[in-house]
Amino acid sequence: MIYRGNLIRLLLHTEDHLFRIREAEKITNVIKLIFLMTGLSIIVFGWSAWLGIGSDPLSSQALNSPPEEYELQKVWFFAGRLLYGLLFALFILFVPSLVFHAAYQISYSKLLIVQLVVLLALLVERVIWIPLFVYVGLEWQVSPFSLGILASYLTDAPFFIYFFGAVSLFQLWIIFFQVRCIASLVSVRMRWVWTGVLLLHLGYWICTAIFAMDGMYLVDLITERGN
């Protein structure tokens, strides 16, 4: 049996398509979908960079730098965000697939189909957040879709705000989706599936909080040097 990857149908008719994926001897259309979703990721991150999201360190240097140097910095910033969009997509697609393949012995190509849906959900989340930042000024860690806004009322500790800011409704849906897919593709006790998926996301949330704090430190350092 040959299964042709279709992300929308997998979303709308999950059980039926999971059965087809499980029984499939060959998965097609994966490479095309990888290029498509990777390109979409680059476009989304490029769009956010074009709107100036994340360019606060550059803005603070606008009056202190020569016009030519400032314009060059903006070009490098835009190129960097495009590269980040590429690396983000590759990480989401290949790293969890590798982890789940090693842990549960599921076909790597079948896991890539699952992770393509995960990447789609994460890009939708970012597209929804961009207008919230542009028009309301909400940073990602205090998005109304995340627990960060609640954490900000309970503590001033940046780590916990960033950590819970990474725990969004989209992330929770992704966890349930991954558990549902893995449990359908392999005969493993459900508690082990939940353990593997939750540990992966816990590591992701911790790394996100740490990197966000390092980024905040760098912004403060650049600002201090500019002054």
Coordinates of N, CA and C in Angstrom, one line a residue:
M1 N 0.8 -1.2 0.0 CA 0.0 0.0 0.0 C 0.9 1.2 0.0
I2 N 0.5 2.2 -0.8 CA 1.3 3.5 -0.9 C 0.4 4.6 -0.4
Y3 N 1.0 5.4 0.5 CA 0.2 6.5 1.1 C 0.9 7.8 0.5
R4 N 0.1 8.7 0.0 CA 0.5 10.0 -0.5 C 0.2 11.0 0.5
G5 N 1.2 11.6 1.1 CA 1.1 12.6 2.2 C 0.2 13.7 1.8
N6 N -0.8 14.0 2.7 CA -1.7 15.2 2.5 C -2.0 15.7 3.9
L7 N -1.4 16.9 4.2 CA -1.5 17.4 5.6 C -2.9 17.8 6.0
I8 N -3.6 18.4 5.1 CA -5.0 18.9 5.4 C -5.9 17.7 5.6
R9 N -5.8 16.7 4.8 CA -6.7 15.5 5.0 C -6.3 14.8 6.3
L10 N -5.0 14.8 6.7 CA -4.6 14.2 7.9 C -5.1 14.9 9.1
L11 N -5.3 16.2 9.0 CA -5.8 17.1 10.0 C -7.4 16.8 10.2
L12 N -8.0 16.8 9.0 CA -9.5 16.7 9.0 C -10.0 15.3 9.3
H13 N -9.3 14.3 8.8 CA -9.7 12.9 8.9 C -8.5 12.1 9.5
T14 N -8.2 12.4 10.7 CA -7.0 11.9 11.4 C -7.0 10.4 11.5
E15 N -8.1 9.8 12.0 CA -8.1 8.4 12.3 C -8.0 7.6 11.0
D16 N -8.7 8.0 10.0 CA -8.7 7.3 8.7 C -7.3 7.3 8.1
H17 N -6.6 8.5 8.1 CA -5.3 8.6 7.5 C -4.2 8.0 8.4
L18 N -4.4 8.0 9.7 CA -3.4 7.3 10.5 C -3.4 5.8 10.2
F19 N -4.6 5.3 10.0 CA -4.7 3.8 9.6 C -4.0 3.6 8.3
R20 N -4.2 4.5 7.3 CA -3.5 4.3 6.0 C -2.0 4.5 6.2
I21 N -1.6 5.4 7.0 CA -0.1 5.6 7.2 C 0.5 4.3 7.9
R22 N -0.3 3.8 8.9 CA 0.2 2.6 9.6 C 0.4 1.4 8.6
E23 N -0.6 1.3 7.7 CA -0.6 0.1 6.8 C 0.3 0.3 5.6
A24 N 0.7 1.6 5.3 CA 1.5 1.9 4.1 C 2.8 1.3 4.1
E25 N 3.2 0.7 3.0 CA 4.6 0.2 2.8 C 5.5 1.3 2.3
K26 N 4.9 2.3 1.7 CA 5.7 3.4 1.1 C 5.0 4.7 1.3
I27 N 5.7 5.7 1.7 CA 5.1 7.1 1.8 C 5.7 8.0 0.7
T28 N 4.8 8.6 -0.1 CA 5.2 9.5 -1.1 C 4.8 10.9 -0.8
N29 N 5.4 11.8 -1.6 CA 5.1 13.2 -1.5 C 5.7 13.9 -0.3
V30 N 6.5 13.2 0.5 CA 7.2 13.7 1.7 C 8.2 14.8 1.3
I31 N 9.0 14.6 0.4 CA 10.1 15.6 0.0 C 9.4 16.8 -0.5
K32 N 8.4 16.7 -1.3 CA 7.7 17.9 -1.8 C 7.1 18.7 -0.6
L33 N 6.5 18.0 0.3 CA 5.9 18.7 1.5 C 6.9 19.3 2.4
I34 N 8.1 18.7 2.5 CA 9.2 19.3 3.3 C 9.6 20.6 2.7
F35 N 9.8 20.6 1.3 CA 10.3 21.8 0.7 C 9.2 22.9 0.8
L36 N 7.9 22.5 0.7 CA 6.8 23.4 0.7 C 6.7 24.1 2.1
M37 N 6.8 23.2 3.2 CA 6.6 23.8 4.5 C 7.9 24.5 5.0
T38 N 9.0 24.1 4.5 CA 10.3 24.9 4.8 C 10.2 26.2 4.2
G39 N 9.8 26.3 2.9 CA 9.6 27.6 2.2 C 8.6 28.5 2.9
L40 N 7.5 27.9 3.4 CA 6.5 28.6 4.1 C 7.1 29.2 5.4
S41 N 7.9 28.4 6.1 CA 8.5 28.8 7.4 C 9.4 30.0 7.1
I42 N 10.2 30.0 6.0 CA 11.1 31.1 5.7 C 10.3 32.3 5.4
I43 N 9.2 32.2 4.7 CA 8.3 33.3 4.3 C 7.7 34.0 5.6
V44 N 7.2 33.1 6.5 CA 6.6 33.6 7.8 C 7.7 34.4 8.6
F45 N 8.8 33.8 8.8 CA 9.9 34.5 9.6 C 10.4 35.7 8.8
G46 N 10.5 35.7 7.5 CA 10.9 36.8 6.7 C 9.8 37.9 6.8
W47 N 8.6 37.6 6.8 CA 7.5 38.6 7.0 C 7.6 39.3 8.4
S48 N 7.9 38.5 9.4 CA 8.0 39.1 10.8 C 9.2 40.0 10.8
A49 N 10.3 39.6 10.1 CA 11.5 40.5 10.1 C 11.2 41.8 9.3
W50 N 10.5 41.7 8.2 CA 10.1 42.8 7.4 C 9.3 43.8 8.2
L51 N 8.5 43.3 9.2 CA 7.7 44.2 10.0 C 8.5 44.7 11.2
G52 N 9.7 44.3 11.3 CA 10.6 44.8 12.4 C 10.5 44.0 13.7
I53 N 9.9 42.9 13.7 CA 9.7 42.1 14.9 C 11.1 41.5 15.3
G54 N 11.5 41.8 16.5 CA 12.8 41.4 17.0 C 14.0 42.3 16.7
S55 N 13.7 43.4 16.1 CA 14.8 44.3 15.7 C 15.0 45.5 16.7
D56 N 14.6 45.3 17.9 CA 14.8 46.3 18.9 C 16.3 46.8 19.1
P57 N 17.2 45.8 19.1 CA 18.6 46.3 19.3 C 19.1 47.2 18.1
L58 N 18.6 46.9 16.9 CA 18.9 47.7 15.8 C 18.3 49.1 15.9
S59 N 17.1 49.1 16.3 CA 16.4 50.4 16.4 C 17.0 51.3 17.4
S60 N 17.6 50.8 18.5 CA 18.3 51.6 19.5 C 19.6 52.2 19.0
Q61 N 20.1 51.6 17.9 CA 21.4 52.1 17.3 C 21.1 53.0 16.1
A62 N 19.9 53.3 15.8 CA 19.6 54.0 14.5 C 20.2 55.4 14.5
L63 N 20.2 56.1 15.7 CA 20.7 57.4 15.7 C 22.2 57.5 16.0
N64 N 22.8 56.3 16.4 CA 24.3 56.3 16.7 C 25.1 55.7 15.6
S65 N 24.5 55.2 14.6 CA 25.3 54.5 13.5 C 25.1 55.3 12.2
P66 N 26.2 55.3 11.4 CA 26.1 55.9 10.0 C 24.9 55.3 9.2
P67 N 24.3 56.0 8.4 CA 23.1 55.4 7.6 C 23.5 54.2 6.8
E68 N 24.7 54.2 6.2 CA 25.1 53.0 5.4 C 25.3 51.8 6.3
E69 N 25.9 52.0 7.5 CA 26.1 50.9 8.4 C 24.8 50.4 9.0
Y70 N 23.9 51.3 9.3 CA 22.6 50.9 9.8 C 21.8 50.1 8.8
E71 N 21.8 50.5 7.5 CA 21.1 49.8 6.4 C 21.7 48.4 6.3
L72 N 23.0 48.3 6.4 CA 23.7 47.0 6.2 C 23.3 46.1 7.4
Q73 N 23.1 46.6 8.6 CA 22.7 45.9 9.7 C 21.3 45.3 9.5
K74 N 20.4 46.1 8.9 CA 19.0 45.7 8.7 C 19.0 44.6 7.7
V75 N 19.9 44.6 6.7 CA 20.0 43.5 5.7 C 20.4 42.2 6.3
W76 N 21.5 42.3 7.2 CA 21.9 41.2 7.9 C 20.9 40.6 8.9
F77 N 20.1 41.5 9.5 CA 19.1 41.1 10.4 C 18.0 40.3 9.6
F78 N 17.6 40.8 8.4 CA 16.6 40.2 7.6 C 17.1 38.8 7.1
A79 N 18.4 38.8 6.7 CA 19.0 37.5 6.2 C 19.0 36.5 7.4
G80 N 19.4 37.0 8.6 CA 19.4 36.1 9.7 C 18.1 35.5 10.1
R81 N 17.0 36.3 9.9 CA 15.7 35.8 10.2 C 15.2 34.7 9.2
L82 N 15.6 35.0 7.9 CA 15.3 34.0 6.9 C 16.0 32.6 7.2
L83 N 17.3 32.8 7.6 CA 18.1 31.6 8.0 C 17.4 30.9 9.2
Y84 N 17.0 31.7 10.2 CA 16.3 31.1 11.3 C 15.0 30.4 10.9
G85 N 14.3 30.9 10.0 CA 13.1 30.3 9.5 C 13.4 28.9 8.9
L86 N 14.5 28.8 8.2 CA 15.0 27.6 7.6 C 15.4 26.6 8.7
L87 N 16.2 27.0 9.6 CA 16.7 26.1 10.7 C 15.5 25.7 11.6
F88 N 14.6 26.6 11.8 CA 13.4 26.3 12.7 C 12.6 25.1 12.0
A89 N 12.4 25.2 10.7 CA 11.6 24.2 10.0 C 12.4 22.9 10.1
L90 N 13.7 22.9 9.8 CA 14.5 21.7 9.7 C 14.5 21.0 11.1
F91 N 14.6 21.8 12.2 CA 14.7 21.3 13.5 C 13.3 20.6 13.9
I92 N 12.2 21.3 13.6 CA 10.9 20.8 14.0 C 10.6 19.5 13.2
L93 N 11.1 19.4 12.0 CA 10.8 18.2 11.1 C 11.7 17.0 11.5
F94 N 13.0 17.3 11.6 CA 13.9 16.1 11.7 C 14.3 15.7 13.1
V95 N 14.5 16.6 14.0 CA 14.9 16.2 15.3 C 13.9 15.4 16.1
P96 N 12.6 15.9 16.3 CA 11.6 15.0 16.9 C 11.4 13.7 16.2
S97 N 11.4 13.7 14.9 CA 11.3 12.5 14.1 C 12.4 11.5 14.4
L98 N 13.6 12.0 14.6 CA 14.7 11.1 14.9 C 14.6 10.6 16.3
V99 N 14.1 11.4 17.3 CA 14.0 11.0 18.7 C 12.9 9.9 18.7
F100 N 11.7 10.2 18.1 CA 10.6 9.2 18.1 C 11.0 7.9 17.4
H101 N 11.8 8.0 16.3 CA 12.2 6.9 15.6 C 13.1 6.0 16.4
A102 N 14.0 6.6 17.2 CA 14.9 5.9 18.1 C 14.2 5.3 19.2
A103 N 13.2 6.0 19.8 CA 12.5 5.6 21.0 C 11.4 4.5 20.7
Y104 N 10.7 4.6 19.5 CA 9.6 3.8 19.3 C 9.7 2.9 18.0
Q105 N 10.8 3.0 17.3 CA 11.1 2.2 16.1 C 10.0 2.4 15.1
I106 N 9.5 3.6 14.9 CA 8.5 3.9 13.9 C 9.2 4.4 12.6
S107 N 8.7 4.0 11.5 CA 9.3 4.5 10.2 C 9.5 6.0 10.2
Y108 N 10.8 6.4 9.8 CA 11.1 7.8 9.8 C 10.2 8.6 8.9
S109 N 9.9 8.1 7.7 CA 9.1 8.8 6.8 C 7.7 9.0 7.3
K110 N 7.2 8.1 8.1 CA 5.8 8.2 8.7 C 5.9 9.3 9.8
L111 N 6.9 9.4 10.5 CA 7.1 10.4 11.6 C 7.2 11.8 10.9
L112 N 7.9 11.9 9.8 CA 8.0 13.1 9.1 C 6.6 13.7 8.7
I113 N 5.7 12.8 8.3 CA 4.4 13.3 8.0 C 3.7 13.9 9.2
V114 N 3.9 13.3 10.3 CA 3.3 13.8 11.6 C 3.9 15.2 11.9
Q115 N 5.3 15.3 11.8 CA 5.9 16.5 12.1 C 5.7 17.6 11.1
L116 N 5.3 17.3 9.9 CA 4.9 18.3 8.9 C 3.6 19.0 9.4
V117 N 2.7 18.2 10.0 CA 1.5 18.8 10.6 C 1.8 19.7 11.8
V118 N 2.8 19.2 12.6 CA 3.2 20.0 13.8 C 3.8 21.3 13.3
L119 N 4.7 21.3 12.3 CA 5.3 22.5 11.8 C 4.2 23.5 11.3
L120 N 3.2 22.9 10.6 CA 2.1 23.7 10.1 C 1.3 24.4 11.3
A121 N 1.1 23.7 12.3 CA 0.4 24.3 13.5 C 1.3 25.4 14.1
L122 N 2.6 25.2 14.2 CA 3.5 26.2 14.8 C 3.5 27.5 13.9
L123 N 3.5 27.3 12.6 CA 3.5 28.5 11.7 C 2.2 29.2 11.8
V124 N 1.1 28.5 11.9 CA -0.2 29.2 12.1 C -0.2 30.0 13.4
E125 N 0.4 29.4 14.5 CA 0.5 30.1 15.8 C 1.2 31.4 15.6
R126 N 2.4 31.3 14.9 CA 3.2 32.5 14.7 C 2.5 33.6 13.8
V127 N 1.8 33.1 12.8 CA 1.0 34.1 12.0 C -0.1 34.8 12.7
I128 N -0.7 34.1 13.6 CA -1.7 34.7 14.5 C -1.1 35.7 15.5
W129 N 0.1 35.3 16.0 CA 0.7 36.2 17.0 C 1.3 37.5 16.4
I130 N 1.7 37.5 15.1 CA 2.3 38.7 14.5 C 1.4 39.9 14.6
P131 N 0.1 39.8 14.2 CA -0.7 41.0 14.4 C -0.9 41.4 15.8
L132 N -0.9 40.5 16.8 CA -1.0 40.8 18.2 C 0.2 41.7 18.6
F133 N 1.4 41.4 18.0 CA 2.6 42.1 18.4 C 2.6 43.5 17.7
V134 N 2.2 43.5 16.4 CA 2.2 44.8 15.6 C 1.2 45.8 16.1
Y135 N 0.0 45.3 16.4 CA -1.1 46.2 16.7 C -1.4 46.4 18.2
V136 N -1.0 45.4 19.0 CA -1.2 45.5 20.5 C 0.1 45.5 21.3
G137 N 1.2 45.1 20.6 CA 2.4 45.1 21.3 C 2.7 43.9 22.3
L138 N 2.0 42.8 22.1 CA 2.2 41.7 22.9 C 3.4 40.8 22.5
E139 N 4.3 40.6 23.4 CA 5.4 39.7 23.1 C 4.9 38.3 23.1
W140 N 5.7 37.4 22.5 CA 5.2 36.0 22.4 C 5.0 35.4 23.7
Q141 N 5.8 35.7 24.7 CA 5.7 35.1 26.0 C 4.5 35.5 26.8
V142 N 3.8 36.5 26.4 CA 2.5 36.9 27.1 C 1.4 36.9 26.1
S143 N 1.5 36.1 25.1 CA 0.4 35.9 24.1 C -0.8 35.4 24.9
P144 N -2.0 35.8 24.5 CA -3.2 35.3 25.1 C -3.4 33.8 24.9
F145 N -2.7 33.2 24.0 CA -2.8 31.7 23.7 C -1.8 30.9 24.6
S146 N -1.0 31.6 25.4 CA 0.0 30.9 26.2 C -0.3 31.1 27.7
L147 N 0.5 30.3 28.5 CA 0.4 30.4 30.0 C 1.3 31.5 30.5
G148 N 2.1 32.1 29.6 CA 3.0 33.2 30.1 C 2.3 34.4 30.7
I149 N 1.1 34.7 30.1 CA 0.4 35.9 30.6 C -0.1 35.6 32.0
L150 N -0.4 34.4 32.4 CA -0.8 34.0 33.7 C 0.5 34.0 34.6
A151 N 1.6 33.5 34.1 CA 2.8 33.4 34.9 C 3.3 34.8 35.2
S152 N 3.1 35.8 34.3 CA 3.5 37.2 34.6 C 2.8 37.8 35.7
Y153 N 1.6 37.4 36.0 CA 0.9 37.9 37.2 C 1.3 37.2 38.5
L154 N 1.9 36.1 38.4 CA 2.3 35.3 39.6 C 3.7 35.5 40.0
T155 N 4.6 35.8 39.0 CA 6.0 36.0 39.3 C 6.7 37.0 38.4
D156 N 7.8 37.6 38.8 CA 8.6 38.5 38.0 C 9.8 37.7 37.4
A157 N 10.0 36.5 37.8 CA 11.2 35.7 37.3 C 11.1 35.5 35.8
P158 N 12.1 36.0 35.0 CA 12.0 35.9 33.6 C 12.0 34.5 33.1
F159 N 12.7 33.6 33.8 CA 12.8 32.2 33.3 C 11.4 31.6 33.3
F160 N 10.6 31.7 34.4 CA 9.3 31.1 34.5 C 8.3 31.8 33.5
I161 N 8.5 33.1 33.3 CA 7.6 33.7 32.3 C 7.8 33.2 30.9
Y162 N 9.1 33.1 30.6 CA 9.4 32.5 29.2 C 9.1 31.1 29.1
F163 N 9.3 30.3 30.2 CA 9.0 28.9 30.2 C 7.5 28.7 30.0
F164 N 6.7 29.3 30.8 CA 5.2 29.1 30.6 C 4.7 29.9 29.4
G165 N 5.5 30.9 28.9 CA 5.1 31.5 27.6 C 5.2 30.6 26.5
A166 N 6.1 29.6 26.6 CA 6.3 28.6 25.5 C 5.2 27.6 25.5
V167 N 4.5 27.5 26.6 CA 3.4 26.5 26.8 C 2.1 27.2 26.3
S168 N 1.8 27.0 25.0 CA 0.6 27.6 24.5 C -0.5 26.6 24.2
L169 N -1.7 27.1 23.8 CA -2.7 26.2 23.4 C -2.3 25.3 22.2
F170 N -1.6 26.0 21.3 CA -1.1 25.2 20.1 C -0.1 24.1 20.5
Q171 N 0.7 24.4 21.5 CA 1.7 23.4 22.0 C 0.9 22.2 22.6
L172 N -0.1 22.5 23.4 CA -0.9 21.5 24.0 C -1.6 20.6 23.0
W173 N -2.1 21.3 21.9 CA -2.7 20.5 20.8 C -1.7 19.6 20.1
I174 N -0.5 20.1 19.9 CA 0.5 19.4 19.3 C 0.9 18.1 20.1
I175 N 1.0 18.3 21.4 CA 1.3 17.2 22.3 C 0.2 16.1 22.1
F176 N -1.1 16.4 22.2 CA -2.1 15.4 22.0 C -2.1 14.8 20.6
F177 N -1.8 15.6 19.6 CA -1.7 15.1 18.3 C -0.6 14.1 18.1
Q178 N 0.6 14.4 18.6 CA 1.7 13.5 18.5 C 1.5 12.2 19.3
V179 N 0.9 12.3 20.5 CA 0.6 11.1 21.3 C -0.4 10.3 20.5
R180 N -1.4 10.9 19.9 CA -2.4 10.2 19.1 C -1.8 9.4 18.0
C181 N -0.9 10.1 17.3 CA -0.3 9.6 16.1 C 0.6 8.4 16.4
I182 N 1.5 8.7 17.4 CA 2.5 7.6 17.8 C 1.8 6.4 18.3
A183 N 0.8 6.6 19.2 CA 0.0 5.5 19.7 C -0.7 4.7 18.6
S184 N -1.0 5.3 17.5 CA -1.7 4.6 16.4 C -0.7 3.9 15.6
L185 N 0.6 4.4 15.5 CA 1.6 3.8 14.6 C 2.4 2.7 15.3
V186 N 2.3 2.5 16.6 CA 3.2 1.6 17.2 C 2.5 1.0 18.4
S187 N 2.7 -0.3 18.7 CA 2.1 -1.0 19.9 C 3.0 -0.8 21.1
V188 N 2.8 0.4 21.8 CA 3.5 0.7 23.0 C 2.5 1.2 24.0
R189 N 2.8 0.9 25.3 CA 1.9 1.3 26.4 C 1.8 2.9 26.3
M190 N 0.5 3.3 26.5 CA 0.2 4.7 26.4 C 1.1 5.6 27.3
R191 N 1.4 5.1 28.5 CA 2.1 5.9 29.4 C 3.6 6.2 28.9
W192 N 4.1 5.2 28.1 CA 5.4 5.5 27.6 C 5.4 6.5 26.4
V193 N 4.3 6.5 25.7 CA 4.1 7.4 24.6 C 4.0 8.8 25.2
W194 N 3.2 9.0 26.3 CA 3.0 10.3 26.9 C 4.3 10.7 27.5
T195 N 5.1 9.8 28.1 CA 6.4 10.2 28.8 C 7.3 10.7 27.8
G196 N 7.5 10.0 26.6 CA 8.4 10.4 25.6 C 8.0 11.8 25.0
V197 N 6.8 12.0 24.7 CA 6.3 13.3 24.1 C 6.5 14.4 25.1
L198 N 6.1 14.2 26.3 CA 6.1 15.3 27.3 C 7.6 15.6 27.7
L199 N 8.5 14.6 27.7 CA 9.9 14.9 28.0 C 10.5 15.8 26.9
L200 N 10.1 15.4 25.6 CA 10.6 16.2 24.5 C 10.2 17.7 24.6
H201 N 8.9 17.9 24.9 CA 8.4 19.2 24.9 C 8.9 20.0 26.2
L202 N 9.1 19.3 27.3 CA 9.7 19.9 28.5 C 11.1 20.4 28.1
G203 N 11.9 19.6 27.4 CA 13.2 20.0 27.0 C 13.1 21.3 26.1
Y204 N 12.1 21.2 25.2 CA 12.0 22.4 24.3 C 11.6 23.6 25.1
W205 N 10.7 23.5 26.0 CA 10.3 24.7 26.8 C 11.4 25.3 27.6
I206 N 12.2 24.4 28.2 CA 13.4 24.8 29.0 C 14.4 25.5 28.2
C207 N 14.7 24.9 27.0 CA 15.7 25.6 26.1 C 15.2 26.9 25.6
T208 N 13.9 27.0 25.3 CA 13.3 28.3 24.8 C 13.4 29.3 25.9
A209 N 13.2 29.0 27.2 CA 13.3 30.0 28.3 C 14.8 30.4 28.4
I210 N 15.7 29.5 28.3 CA 17.1 29.8 28.5 C 17.6 30.7 27.3
F211 N 17.3 30.3 26.1 CA 17.7 31.1 25.0 C 17.0 32.5 25.0
A212 N 15.8 32.6 25.4 CA 15.1 33.9 25.5 C 15.8 34.8 26.5
M213 N 16.2 34.2 27.7 CA 16.9 35.0 28.7 C 18.3 35.4 28.2
D214 N 19.0 34.6 27.4 CA 20.2 35.0 26.8 C 20.0 36.1 25.8
G215 N 18.9 36.0 25.1 CA 18.6 37.1 24.1 C 18.3 38.4 24.8
M216 N 17.6 38.3 25.9 CA 17.3 39.5 26.7 C 18.6 40.1 27.2
Y217 N 19.5 39.3 27.7 CA 20.8 39.8 28.2 C 21.6 40.5 27.1
L218 N 21.6 39.9 25.9 CA 22.3 40.5 24.8 C 21.7 41.9 24.4
V219 N 20.4 42.0 24.4 CA 19.7 43.2 24.1 C 20.1 44.3 25.1
D220 N 20.2 44.0 26.4 CA 20.6 44.9 27.4 C 22.0 45.3 27.3
L221 N 22.9 44.3 26.9 CA 24.3 44.6 26.7 C 24.5 45.6 25.5
I222 N 23.8 45.3 24.4 CA 23.9 46.2 23.3 C 23.4 47.6 23.6
T223 N 22.3 47.7 24.3 CA 21.8 49.0 24.7 C 22.8 49.8 25.6
E224 N 23.4 49.1 26.6 CA 24.3 49.7 27.5 C 25.5 50.2 26.7
R225 N 26.0 49.4 25.7 CA 27.2 49.9 24.9 C 26.8 51.1 24.1
G226 N 25.6 51.0 23.6 CA 25.1 52.2 22.7 C 25.0 53.5 23.5
N227 N 24.7 53.3 24.8 CA 24.7 54.5 25.7 C 26.0 55.0 26.2

